[in-house]
Each structure stands twice: as C-alpha cells, then as structure tokens.
Short mmCIF file of C-alpha atoms in Angstrom, two decimals:
data_model
loop_
_atom_site.label_atom_id
_atom_site.label_comp_id
_atom_site.label_asym_id
_atom_site.label_seq_id
_atom_site.Cartn_x
_atom_site.Cartn_y
_atom_site.Cartn_z
CA MET A 1 0.00 0.00 0.00
CA VAL A 2 2.78 2.36 0.89
CA GLU A 3 4.46 1.66 -2.42
CA ASP A 4 1.23 2.42 -4.22
CA HIS A 5 1.00 5.57 -2.25
CA ASP A 6 4.45 6.66 -3.25
CA ALA A 7 3.85 5.71 -6.83
CA ALA A 8 0.93 8.07 -7.02
CA GLY A 9 2.96 10.85 -5.57
CA LEU A 10 0.60 11.71 -2.75
CA THR A 11 1.48 14.65 -0.63
CA ALA A 12 2.00 14.20 3.06
CA ALA A 13 -0.76 16.65 3.81
CA TRP A 14 -3.32 14.60 1.89
CA GLN A 15 -2.23 11.42 3.63
CA ALA A 16 -2.85 13.00 6.98
CA ALA A 17 -6.23 14.36 6.01
CA ALA A 18 -7.60 11.24 4.39
CA PRO A 19 -6.37 7.76 5.25
CA LEU A 20 -6.25 5.51 2.24
CA LEU A 21 -9.08 3.08 1.67
CA ASN A 22 -9.49 -0.06 -0.32
CA TRP A 23 -12.55 -0.10 -2.59
CA GLN A 24 -14.63 -2.76 -4.25
CA LEU A 25 -17.99 -3.05 -5.92
CA ALA A 26 -20.95 -3.98 -3.74
CA PRO A 27 -21.52 -7.75 -3.56
CA ALA A 28 -23.17 -9.34 -6.58
CA ALA A 29 -26.09 -10.34 -4.36
CA THR A 30 -27.06 -6.69 -3.98
CA LEU A 31 -25.78 -5.20 -7.24
CA VAL A 32 -26.55 -5.86 -10.88
CA TRP A 33 -25.25 -3.67 -13.64
CA HIS A 34 -24.58 -3.33 -17.33
CA ALA A 35 -22.32 -1.13 -19.44
CA TRP A 36 -22.82 -0.01 -23.00
CA GLU A 37 -19.88 1.78 -24.60
CA GLY A 38 -18.48 2.70 -21.23
CA GLU A 39 -21.77 4.04 -19.87
CA VAL A 40 -22.94 2.16 -16.78
CA VAL A 41 -26.43 1.53 -15.45
CA ALA A 42 -26.72 -0.23 -12.11
CA TYR A 43 -29.44 -1.53 -9.82
CA ALA A 44 -28.86 -1.63 -6.07
CA SER A 45 -31.17 -4.14 -4.40
CA PRO A 46 -31.17 -2.71 -0.84
CA SER A 47 -32.52 0.64 -2.01
CA ALA A 48 -34.31 -0.73 -5.09
CA SER A 49 -32.84 2.17 -7.00
CA THR A 50 -31.54 2.34 -10.55
CA HIS A 51 -28.57 4.56 -11.39
CA LEU A 52 -27.20 5.97 -14.60
CA LEU A 53 -23.56 6.86 -14.00
CA ASN A 54 -21.89 9.78 -15.69
CA GLU A 55 -18.69 9.37 -17.67
CA ALA A 56 -16.29 9.76 -14.73
CA SER A 57 -18.32 7.56 -12.37
CA SER A 58 -18.69 4.93 -15.07
CA ALA A 59 -14.91 4.83 -15.55
CA VAL A 60 -14.30 4.41 -11.82
CA PHE A 61 -17.05 1.79 -11.56
CA LEU A 62 -15.54 -0.21 -14.42
CA ALA A 63 -12.08 0.06 -12.87
CA LEU A 64 -13.50 -1.36 -9.64
CA SER A 65 -15.12 -4.12 -11.63
CA GLU A 66 -11.78 -5.03 -13.19
CA ALA A 67 -10.22 -5.08 -9.74
CA GLY A 68 -12.54 -7.93 -8.79
CA PRO A 69 -13.75 -8.92 -5.33
CA GLU A 70 -10.44 -8.04 -3.67
CA GLY A 71 -10.90 -4.45 -4.70
CA SER A 72 -8.30 -1.80 -5.23
CA SER A 73 -6.58 0.96 -3.35
CA GLU A 74 -7.22 4.51 -4.41
CA PRO A 75 -3.74 5.13 -5.87
CA ARG A 76 -3.98 1.89 -7.81
CA LEU A 77 -7.37 2.93 -9.10
CA LEU A 78 -5.88 6.19 -10.28
CA ASP A 79 -3.18 4.24 -12.05
CA SER A 80 -5.69 2.02 -13.75
CA LEU A 81 -7.68 5.05 -14.84
CA GLY A 82 -4.54 6.55 -16.33
CA GLU A 83 -4.98 9.56 -14.10
CA ALA A 84 -1.84 9.25 -11.95
CA SER A 85 0.20 12.35 -12.46
CA ALA A 86 3.25 13.82 -10.95
CA ASP A 87 3.46 15.57 -7.65
CA ASP A 88 1.17 18.50 -7.08
CA ASP A 89 -1.85 17.31 -9.09
CA SER A 90 -2.07 13.90 -7.51
CA ALA A 91 -3.72 15.03 -4.29
CA ALA A 92 -6.44 16.83 -6.18
CA GLU A 93 -7.00 13.83 -8.38
CA LEU A 94 -7.27 11.56 -5.39
CA ARG A 95 -9.80 13.89 -3.83
CA GLN A 96 -11.86 13.80 -7.01
CA LEU A 97 -11.61 10.04 -7.06
CA ARG A 98 -12.65 9.87 -3.41
CA ASP A 99 -15.70 12.05 -4.17
CA ILE A 100 -16.77 9.66 -6.89
CA LEU A 101 -16.14 6.61 -4.73
CA ASP A 102 -18.07 8.16 -1.84
CA SER A 103 -20.95 8.83 -4.19
CA LEU A 104 -20.88 5.24 -5.43
CA GLN A 105 -20.86 4.05 -1.83
CA ARG A 106 -23.81 6.26 -0.87
CA SER A 107 -25.71 4.77 -3.81
CA GLY A 108 -24.98 1.25 -2.61
CA LEU A 109 -22.79 0.45 -5.60
CA ALA A 110 -19.37 0.29 -3.90
CA GLU A 111 -17.87 -0.47 -0.51
CA SER A 112 -14.70 0.57 1.26
CA ARG A 113 -12.46 -0.66 4.04
CA ALA A 114 -9.24 0.60 5.52
CA ALA A 115 -6.31 -0.09 3.26
CA MET B 1 -66.99 -16.15 -31.52
CA LYS B 2 -66.55 -12.42 -32.13
CA LEU B 3 -68.61 -9.68 -30.59
CA ALA B 4 -69.94 -8.80 -34.04
CA ASP B 5 -71.49 -12.27 -34.18
CA LEU B 6 -73.87 -11.28 -31.40
CA SER B 7 -77.04 -9.31 -32.08
CA PRO B 8 -77.49 -5.90 -30.40
CA PRO B 9 -80.12 -7.35 -28.00
CA GLN B 10 -77.74 -10.18 -27.06
CA ILE B 11 -74.95 -7.69 -26.39
CA ARG B 12 -77.25 -5.47 -24.30
CA HIS B 13 -78.48 -8.47 -22.34
CA ALA B 14 -75.01 -9.79 -21.61
CA LEU B 15 -73.75 -6.35 -20.56
CA ALA B 16 -76.74 -5.86 -18.28
CA HIS B 17 -76.63 -9.28 -16.62
CA GLU B 18 -73.84 -11.86 -16.56
CA GLY B 19 -71.34 -9.58 -18.31
CA LEU B 20 -69.61 -9.75 -21.67
CA ALA B 21 -66.36 -11.73 -21.48
CA LEU B 22 -64.13 -9.85 -23.93
CA ARG B 23 -60.67 -11.19 -24.63
CA THR B 24 -58.12 -8.45 -25.17
CA GLY B 25 -54.79 -10.12 -25.82
CA PRO B 26 -53.59 -12.01 -22.74
CA VAL B 27 -56.55 -11.12 -20.51
CA VAL B 28 -60.29 -11.64 -20.38
CA ASN B 29 -62.42 -8.77 -19.10
CA ARG B 30 -65.94 -9.46 -17.91
CA VAL B 31 -67.64 -6.13 -18.63
CA ARG B 32 -71.03 -4.97 -17.46
CA SER B 33 -72.88 -1.75 -18.24
CA ARG B 34 -76.39 -0.50 -18.91
CA ILE B 35 -75.28 2.89 -20.19
CA PRO B 36 -76.31 3.28 -23.86
CA ALA B 37 -73.22 5.24 -24.94
CA VAL B 38 -70.95 2.60 -23.41
CA ILE B 39 -72.89 -0.20 -25.07
CA HIS B 40 -72.70 1.57 -28.42
CA ALA B 41 -68.97 2.26 -28.15
CA LEU B 42 -68.21 -1.29 -27.03
CA SER B 43 -70.20 -2.70 -29.95
CA LEU B 44 -68.33 -0.43 -32.36
CA HIS B 45 -64.76 -0.75 -31.11
CA TYR B 46 -64.72 -4.36 -29.96
CA ALA B 47 -66.67 -5.80 -32.88
CA ASN B 48 -63.73 -8.00 -33.92
CA HIS B 49 -62.66 -9.10 -30.45
CA PRO B 50 -63.24 -12.66 -29.25
CA VAL B 51 -66.02 -13.22 -26.74
CA GLU B 52 -65.34 -15.99 -24.25
CA ALA B 53 -67.89 -18.29 -22.60
CA ALA B 54 -70.22 -16.54 -20.17
CA ASP B 55 -69.36 -18.96 -17.37
CA GLY B 56 -65.63 -19.12 -18.11
CA PHE B 57 -62.71 -17.58 -16.26
CA ALA B 58 -62.19 -13.84 -16.45
CA ASP B 59 -59.14 -11.94 -15.21
CA PHE B 60 -61.08 -8.78 -14.45
CA HIS B 61 -64.68 -8.10 -13.51
CA VAL B 62 -65.52 -4.50 -14.30
CA GLN B 63 -68.63 -2.39 -14.57
CA VAL B 64 -69.38 1.16 -15.71
CA ARG B 65 -72.59 2.41 -14.14
CA ARG B 66 -74.44 5.40 -12.83
CA PRO B 67 -73.84 6.12 -9.13
CA ARG B 68 -76.61 5.07 -6.82
CA ASN B 69 -77.59 8.57 -5.73
CA LEU B 70 -79.83 11.44 -6.77
CA ARG B 71 -77.21 12.86 -9.12
CA ARG B 72 -78.06 10.10 -11.56
CA TRP B 73 -80.99 12.36 -12.63
CA ALA B 74 -79.71 15.89 -11.95
CA GLN B 75 -76.07 15.79 -13.08
CA PRO B 76 -75.42 12.26 -14.29
CA GLN B 77 -72.08 10.72 -13.50
CA VAL B 78 -70.37 7.43 -14.23
CA VAL B 79 -68.31 5.22 -11.95
CA PHE B 80 -65.96 2.33 -12.68
CA ASP B 81 -66.25 -0.81 -10.55
CA PHE B 82 -63.43 -3.32 -10.28
CA ASP B 83 -64.68 -6.47 -8.60
CA GLU B 84 -66.62 -4.95 -5.69
CA LEU B 85 -64.38 -1.89 -5.45
CA THR B 86 -64.77 1.59 -6.91
CA PRO B 87 -61.15 2.69 -7.27
CA PHE B 88 -61.71 6.06 -8.99
CA ALA B 89 -63.77 9.18 -8.37
CA PRO B 90 -66.90 9.51 -10.53
CA LEU B 91 -66.67 11.30 -13.87
CA PRO B 92 -69.27 13.30 -15.80
CA GLY B 93 -71.99 11.15 -17.30
CA ASP B 94 -70.84 11.28 -20.92
CA GLN B 95 -67.38 9.88 -20.09
CA GLY B 96 -68.47 6.29 -19.58
CA PHE B 97 -66.52 4.76 -22.45
CA PRO B 98 -63.28 6.70 -21.85
CA MET B 99 -63.56 5.72 -18.20
CA LEU B 100 -63.95 2.07 -19.16
CA GLU B 101 -60.86 2.28 -21.37
CA TRP B 102 -58.79 4.00 -18.69
CA GLY B 103 -60.01 1.46 -16.17
CA LEU B 104 -59.08 -1.50 -18.38
CA ASN B 105 -55.59 -0.02 -18.82
CA TRP B 106 -55.32 0.26 -15.04
CA CYS B 107 -56.43 -3.35 -14.59
CA ILE B 108 -53.44 -4.56 -16.59
CA SER B 109 -50.84 -2.02 -15.55
CA HIS B 110 -51.51 -2.45 -11.84
CA HIS B 111 -52.45 -6.11 -11.58
CA CYS B 112 -50.73 -8.15 -14.30
CA HIS B 113 -47.42 -8.42 -12.50
CA GLN B 114 -46.41 -11.54 -14.35
CA TYR B 115 -45.47 -8.94 -16.98
CA LEU B 116 -43.32 -5.85 -16.83
CA ASN B 117 -45.72 -3.11 -17.84
CA LEU B 118 -44.59 0.17 -19.37
CA HIS B 119 -46.50 3.30 -20.30
CA ALA B 120 -45.77 3.14 -24.01
CA ALA B 121 -47.45 2.67 -27.34
CA VAL B 122 -46.23 -0.40 -29.21
CA VAL B 123 -46.30 -1.20 -32.91
CA GLU B 124 -44.77 -4.12 -34.78
CA ARG B 125 -43.22 -4.85 -38.15
CA ASP B 126 -41.69 -8.15 -39.31
CA GLY B 127 -41.99 -9.61 -35.83
CA ARG B 128 -40.08 -6.78 -34.11
CA ALA B 129 -41.72 -4.44 -31.62
CA MET B 130 -41.17 -0.72 -31.45
CA LEU B 131 -41.78 0.82 -28.03
CA LEU B 132 -42.88 4.46 -27.95
CA PRO B 133 -42.58 5.49 -24.30
CA ALA B 134 -43.43 9.09 -23.60
CA PRO B 135 -45.33 11.33 -21.22
CA PRO B 136 -48.81 12.64 -22.12
CA GLY B 137 -48.77 15.36 -24.75
CA SER B 138 -45.65 14.12 -26.52
CA GLY B 139 -47.47 12.90 -29.62
CA LYS B 140 -47.08 9.22 -28.74
CA SER B 141 -50.62 8.13 -29.60
CA THR B 142 -50.71 10.30 -32.71
CA LEU B 143 -47.53 8.74 -34.03
CA CYS B 144 -48.77 5.29 -33.07
CA ALA B 145 -52.04 5.90 -34.92
CA GLY B 146 -50.15 7.19 -37.95
CA LEU B 147 -47.88 4.14 -38.06
CA VAL B 148 -50.82 1.78 -37.66
CA HIS B 149 -52.32 3.29 -40.82
CA ARG B 150 -49.04 2.92 -42.70
CA GLY B 151 -48.35 -0.78 -42.38
CA TRP B 152 -47.29 -1.28 -38.76
CA ARG B 153 -49.32 -3.61 -36.55
CA LEU B 154 -50.95 -2.16 -33.46
CA LEU B 155 -49.98 -3.93 -30.25
CA SER B 156 -51.19 -1.18 -27.93
CA ASP B 157 -51.43 2.59 -27.85
CA GLU B 158 -50.92 2.73 -24.09
CA LEU B 159 -49.29 -0.38 -22.61
CA ALA B 160 -46.11 -2.28 -23.37
CA VAL B 161 -46.72 -5.65 -21.73
CA ILE B 162 -43.37 -7.46 -21.65
CA ALA B 163 -42.97 -11.12 -20.70
CA PRO B 164 -39.73 -11.25 -18.65
CA GLU B 165 -38.76 -14.79 -19.71
CA SER B 166 -39.07 -14.32 -23.46
CA LEU B 167 -38.75 -10.50 -23.64
CA THR B 168 -41.65 -10.55 -26.09
CA VAL B 169 -44.31 -7.85 -26.03
CA GLN B 170 -47.82 -9.22 -25.63
CA PRO B 171 -50.34 -7.52 -27.92
CA VAL B 172 -53.28 -5.81 -26.24
CA PRO B 173 -55.01 -4.34 -29.30
CA ARG B 174 -57.80 -2.11 -28.04
CA PRO B 175 -59.33 1.18 -29.18
CA VAL B 176 -56.74 3.90 -29.72
CA SER B 177 -57.32 7.01 -27.66
CA LEU B 178 -56.66 10.37 -29.29
CA LYS B 179 -56.87 13.77 -27.71
CA ASN B 180 -57.62 17.29 -28.85
CA ALA B 181 -55.92 18.26 -32.13
CA SER B 182 -54.78 14.68 -32.75
CA ILE B 183 -58.37 13.66 -33.45
CA ASP B 184 -58.57 15.83 -36.56
CA VAL B 185 -54.97 15.02 -37.55
CA ILE B 186 -55.69 11.30 -37.69
CA GLY B 187 -59.15 11.89 -39.19
CA ALA B 188 -57.45 13.59 -42.13
CA PHE B 189 -54.44 11.25 -42.23
CA ALA B 190 -56.53 8.08 -42.20
CA PRO B 191 -60.09 8.76 -43.41
CA GLU B 192 -60.82 5.04 -43.13
CA ALA B 193 -60.40 5.14 -39.32
CA VAL B 194 -63.64 4.41 -37.47
CA PHE B 195 -64.12 6.87 -34.61
CA SER B 196 -66.61 7.03 -31.79
CA PRO B 197 -68.09 10.45 -30.96
CA THR B 198 -65.68 12.90 -29.36
CA VAL B 199 -66.14 13.31 -25.61
CA ARG B 200 -65.27 16.84 -24.52
CA ASP B 201 -64.07 18.34 -21.26
CA THR B 202 -62.45 15.23 -19.85
CA ASN B 203 -59.43 15.77 -17.62
CA LYS B 204 -57.36 15.11 -20.75
CA GLY B 205 -59.38 17.52 -22.92
CA ALA B 206 -61.41 16.24 -25.86
CA VAL B 207 -61.04 12.48 -26.30
CA ALA B 208 -62.07 10.19 -29.15
CA HIS B 209 -61.26 6.55 -29.80
CA PHE B 210 -60.80 4.79 -33.09
CA ARG B 211 -61.39 1.12 -33.66
CA PRO B 212 -58.29 -1.10 -33.73
CA PRO B 213 -57.64 -2.63 -37.15
CA GLU B 214 -59.25 -6.05 -37.56
CA SER B 215 -55.90 -7.58 -38.53
CA ALA B 216 -54.33 -6.38 -35.27
CA VAL B 217 -57.12 -7.98 -33.25
CA ALA B 218 -56.86 -11.20 -35.26
CA ARG B 219 -53.12 -11.40 -34.46
CA ALA B 220 -53.49 -10.64 -30.75
CA GLY B 221 -51.97 -14.03 -29.95
CA GLN B 222 -48.72 -13.22 -31.75
CA PRO B 223 -46.22 -11.43 -29.49
CA ALA B 224 -43.30 -9.45 -30.88
CA ALA B 225 -39.58 -9.55 -30.16
CA PRO B 226 -37.46 -6.53 -29.19
CA GLY B 227 -36.76 -4.17 -32.08
CA TRP B 228 -36.62 -0.50 -31.34
CA VAL B 229 -37.22 2.05 -28.62
CA LEU B 230 -38.28 5.43 -29.95
CA LEU B 231 -38.81 8.43 -27.68
CA PRO B 232 -41.27 10.55 -29.67
CA ARG B 233 -41.75 14.27 -29.25
CA TRP B 234 -44.15 16.30 -31.35
CA GLN B 235 -42.84 19.82 -31.84
CA ALA B 236 -44.76 22.34 -33.91
CA GLY B 237 -42.94 23.32 -37.08
CA SER B 238 -39.97 21.03 -36.52
CA SER B 239 -38.32 18.96 -39.18
CA THR B 240 -38.37 15.20 -38.70
CA ARG B 241 -35.29 14.14 -36.76
CA LEU B 242 -34.24 10.63 -35.79
CA THR B 243 -31.28 10.76 -33.40
CA PRO B 244 -29.53 7.72 -31.89
CA LEU B 245 -29.89 7.52 -28.13
CA SER B 246 -27.40 5.75 -25.88
CA LYS B 247 -28.72 2.46 -24.56
CA ALA B 248 -27.99 3.43 -20.97
CA ARG B 249 -30.08 6.60 -21.26
CA CYS B 250 -32.77 4.69 -23.09
CA LEU B 251 -32.96 2.18 -20.26
CA MET B 252 -33.51 4.99 -17.76
CA GLN B 253 -36.39 6.27 -19.89
CA LEU B 254 -38.00 2.86 -19.79
CA VAL B 255 -37.55 2.70 -16.01
CA ASP B 256 -39.23 6.11 -15.71
CA ASN B 257 -42.17 4.89 -17.80
CA ALA B 258 -42.64 1.56 -16.04
CA PHE B 259 -45.80 0.94 -14.01
CA ASN B 260 -44.59 -2.02 -11.97
CA TYR B 261 -40.79 -1.90 -12.13
CA ASN B 262 -40.71 -1.74 -8.34
CA VAL B 263 -42.64 -4.99 -8.16
CA HIS B 264 -40.08 -6.79 -10.32
CA GLY B 265 -37.04 -5.23 -8.68
CA ARG B 266 -33.76 -6.73 -9.82
CA ALA B 267 -35.50 -8.95 -12.38
CA GLY B 268 -37.15 -5.86 -13.83
CA PHE B 269 -33.77 -4.22 -14.33
CA GLU B 270 -32.42 -7.34 -15.99
CA THR B 271 -35.46 -7.55 -18.25
CA LEU B 272 -35.06 -3.96 -19.40
CA VAL B 273 -31.31 -4.38 -19.91
CA ALA B 274 -31.93 -7.41 -22.09
CA TRP B 275 -34.70 -5.61 -24.02
CA VAL B 276 -32.59 -2.54 -24.69
CA ASP B 277 -29.55 -4.64 -25.53
CA ARG B 278 -31.46 -6.25 -28.39
CA SER B 279 -32.92 -2.98 -29.66
CA ASP B 280 -31.91 0.17 -31.47
CA CYS B 281 -32.72 3.31 -29.50
CA TYR B 282 -33.63 6.74 -30.83
CA GLU B 283 -35.07 10.11 -29.99
CA PHE B 284 -37.60 11.18 -32.58
CA VAL B 285 -38.86 14.71 -33.15
CA TYR B 286 -41.62 15.34 -35.66
CA SER B 287 -44.39 17.69 -36.66
CA ASP B 288 -45.52 16.28 -40.00
CA LEU B 289 -47.08 12.84 -39.64
CA ASP B 290 -46.64 11.89 -43.31
CA ASP B 291 -42.97 12.71 -43.13
CA ALA B 292 -42.59 10.90 -39.83
CA THR B 293 -44.20 7.67 -41.02
CA ARG B 294 -42.19 7.74 -44.26
CA LEU B 295 -38.94 8.04 -42.38
CA LEU B 296 -39.78 5.24 -39.97
CA ALA B 297 -40.83 2.99 -42.85
CA ASN B 298 -37.16 2.87 -43.82
CA LEU B 299 -35.92 1.96 -40.36
CA GLN B 300 -33.78 -1.17 -40.47
CA ALA B 301 -34.32 -3.86 -37.88
CA PRO B 302 -31.40 -4.39 -35.51
CA ALA B 303 -29.22 -7.41 -36.18
#
C-alpha cells in the first residue's frame, strides 16, 4: 500500500487528512449492472434504486469491476484510470476520485475498508 | 366467436346481466354496463374481439354504471367498478366509455405483475416491436395511430406488456385514444379510421377513440420480439429528426415509464437491460405525420 501511495505521488498533507481506503464493488447479491460503450447503469437491491452513471463515475465503476472482489486501493485505481500524475496534481485527483467513490458508496454500488 | 357475431339485443343483455367476457390479448375482461353510450362504443370498437364463454374464467370483472344517488338524474355521472371496489372518483356522465378504457388499462398495468408493464405505445413490423414510451402530450398516440395506418401492426397505444422470460411484447389491441388536435390530424391522415363520438371536457381535454384494425385484433396471440425504442416528441414546425440515443439513457427512460418496475425489482432491471440490448434506441422529433411515417418505414431492424 505504501508503495502504491508513493507511486501516485501523494502529498503528506493529503495522507494525513484522508487515510487511504481499499474499494470494491458492492456484492453481486445486492448489485446488478450493465455497461454499453463505457456508460454504466446499475441496480442496487437494498434501495431498489436504478442509477445511470456519468462518464467519470462509469470509468471508476468499471475500474472497480476489473479489480474484482479483492478491490483496489485509491492510488492503484488512479493508475488504472490513467490519471496518476506527478506531484502536485495527484492530491487533487485523489480527492476527485474519493468524491466519486463516496458517491458510489452512498448509492450502494461500492464499498470501502481501511487499506 | 366475435362480438360482431352477437345481435345488439344479445350484447345489451349480456352487458346488463352476466357480463360480456371480452378477450383483449392475454386477458379476459368481464364487462357490465347498462349505459347506452358505453354499449354503443363497445359494440363499435370491440366488434372484432373474441367473446369468451359466459361462465368461463375472467381476469377482471368491471362495470361502468351510474352512481346510486340522486345525481343520476340531476347531473349524471359514471363510476368504474373493479370487482366490488370503486377505485376512482366519478366522472361526468358522458365519459363512460373513456372511463372504461382508462379502467381497463389500469387493470393490466396495476395487476398483471407476471409482466413488466410500461407506459408506451407499441407497434410491430416483421416480428419486431417498437416501443414508444413518452409522457402525455408528446405525440405518442398520434404517431402510433399514424404508423398503424401505414403498415405497422398495433400492439397497444398505451401499454407495453413485456414477458420477462421471453422478452416478447404481448399484444393488447384495443381502441386507440386520441386527444384534442390529434383527433382531426388522424381523421385527415386516415379517413378510413372508425371513430366514436368525441367526448369533450375530460381531464385530458377532448377524447375520441378509433377502432383497432381487424388484422391487429386477429393477431393478438402473436407477441413481438425486441426491435426498437423510440422516444417521440411532437414539436410544432420542426423537421423530422431521428437521433440515436445511448442504450444506458434509453434504459432509464423505460424505467421512468414503467408501471410495476418496483414490483419486479432486480429482475425488472435485468429484463429492461436485455430488451434494450437487443434494440436500437432513438429520440424522434416530428411535426408532419406523413414525413414521420415515411422516415420510420425505412428503419432497419437491428441485427
């Protein structure tokens, strides 16, 4: 995890403010989804709600899907999205990613645990 | 036996007593009424529909009648009974047939949960169904009526009844309801259409029904496979525009137009995904019905 962290070039300040999490899609028992041309629609059983994800959320969702049941750390997700950049931008990108992941979690589409 | 095989006295008697068991696609409706305008409209619009045995099974037992109060003489009203319930407020006395039609739609949309039911017109060509989901006022029924008079088969002007296992749309060919300016548009577009008298001042404005084509009623047992989803929008003065719509956005439109999606839950989502996956999806803007039906005549079926 630490190596991932370094690879993404996180700043120390961001580390302190937001401990890294590991993310995965919600279990298949509660989530069913489909993607057409990178656009995701998903149904969350606990809330009985259907979601159309925007372009950025769809990309994150699909990256989580590729990570499988073991999930992925945030820096690794950034890597897989091709968003990892050098130094100063990385903290902002991680915050954006965290916003999307939080939104997916609130919708019952993703879950997190401490990395 | 078809309704037209019965004499007017036989029809009146059945409607006044045991009920007329009309088959409309997958369901049988046992209908009762003593109201002359309802009897006339039923005889006109359902002439080609099968009539089932009087003592046979019926899915729905409905009645359109005058309320049992003094208003039946002063300001006549009509009420719709479903089994022993009266689910809707009374309507003015001349709205008996529209109320029956709205009630029969409600019977299916809110009770036939073996199907996924959408608020959409449906037409068919070469075995493929085209769903036309849209809110009221979007020109859905007008476009449906236009297509039906240009070679497409009517499955329904109001209900897409989808069997989850097969994804096929079950035909429910019944009278097509037109409102306001659409009545004259279709009257001019298809002079052969058989209309009942226009009922004015309903909560939808002026309403008239035209009789479903005999061929559509005769083929009510032939469901249709997924083909297209078209989101129609009538816009005054617009050119005819057919624009591809992403399947994900199309699916959300179908969810928004579903009556019983919540009943089906996860299976409902999977049904709609499978339906959309096998279909081509479009937004369709039109103002000229001739132009619109010509353009859609050239639509290729999805592979």
